[in-house]
Amino acid sequence: MASSIPFPKLSRTAARAVSRIPTLRPALPPHAARAEWVRGGPATPFFRDEAHTRPTRGLYRALLRRLGPVRSGEGCTPASPSPPAPPSPSQAPSPPPPYPHTLAALRAAWRHRRKWVSPRNTRVFLESQYALLSDLRSACAAARLQQAEEQHAAEAERRAALAAQAAAEAAARAAPAHTHLTGSFMLRSPFHGPMPRLRPQPLGFSMMVKARRVRRERLFDKRLALIATNELMRDELAFWRDLRLGGEWDSGLGMAAWHAEANRAIAAIDDNYKMQGRRAASDPSDYLVARVRQARRKRTQVLQVRAAARKERQASETDEERKGPPGWPRGSHRRGKTRARRSPPSQRLQEEGEGRP
């Protein structure tokens, strides 16, 4: 066999000579260059394809015709949130739809699914709508349609109850609490002028004070940053002037060229601080003082009435304690703990003698 024949070992010179023998390669026919791959345009999505949109609109119009009278503008725009046009006076009133709750659920379902882009979910929904249309066209599916109408009616009642409850809770949360004057003024501060003390404290007032405090802190930080920037600019320009490296940046005007804008911003912040100081030092109006005094008089009267009622109640309780329980002689009932009476000496001796062994 060919595999059993040993291959002779060549010398280095012979191996070099063998390597120089030209290799026999097949002559390939000439071929054209490969064409460059060009990316194709984007495919049209199904929800923009006429083969899908036209049958879908036809299905919706057929469902509306079967479930009830179609108002103007509903057949072509199933998801339009705008209300339909009112009927003209000469137009005869249309009969009520046989399944009103199913019709409302149908409109809500199509309005909710108008933006679906999933082919699988859209196919499942359209199959269910075709099944509903076949039931509406069939005379044997009245019981199934009536059951669906009852389910949609119960769901509509549940949603209406939840919406009413949510609206009531939102109105209760949004309703402002009844506040009244306490007869005193709040301590003045840069964040508010002379304000009467209210109970309970309005939330809007607290939020206003918080916003003004945050703004004052930010203005203070901005003022410090402007002052630091001015100092850095002054030192930088002095350094370049000491090196005698003048140029286009040196207009010869000194600080008037770049310091004026910073000084204007700092002056605006200082004016704001002065305005806050004037607000804190302002005096309340005569009308506000009169109202606070009236509230103080009312509060004093209420406190006096409460104190008189408290004294009367304490006096009645003291009289009842002095009288004691009914049937007892007057003055025989003592307040506090009574001291236990000791037995006579003869009885104590007798008890001690009985207790001895």
Coordinates of N, CA and C in Angstrom, one line a residue, residues 54-64:
R54 N -58.9 49.0 6.0 CA -60.2 49.0 5.4 C -61.1 47.9 5.9
P55 N -60.7 46.7 6.0 CA -61.6 45.7 6.7 C -61.9 46.0 8.1
T56 N -61.0 46.6 8.8 CA -61.2 46.9 10.2 C -62.2 48.0 10.4
R57 N -62.2 49.1 9.5 CA -63.2 50.1 9.6 C -64.6 49.5 9.2
G58 N -64.6 48.6 8.2 CA -65.8 48.0 7.8 C -66.4 47.2 9.0
L59 N -65.6 46.5 9.7 CA -66.1 45.7 10.9 C -66.6 46.6 11.9
Y60 N -66.0 47.8 12.2 CA -66.5 48.7 13.2 C -67.8 49.3 12.8
R61 N -68.0 49.7 11.6 CA -69.2 50.2 11.1 C -70.3 49.2 11.1
A62 N -70.0 48.0 10.8 CA -71.0 46.9 10.9 C -71.5 46.7 12.3
L63 N -70.6 46.7 13.2 CA -70.9 46.5 14.6 C -71.8 47.6 15.1
L64 N -71.5 48.9 14.8 CA -72.3 50.0 15.2 C -73.7 49.9 14.6

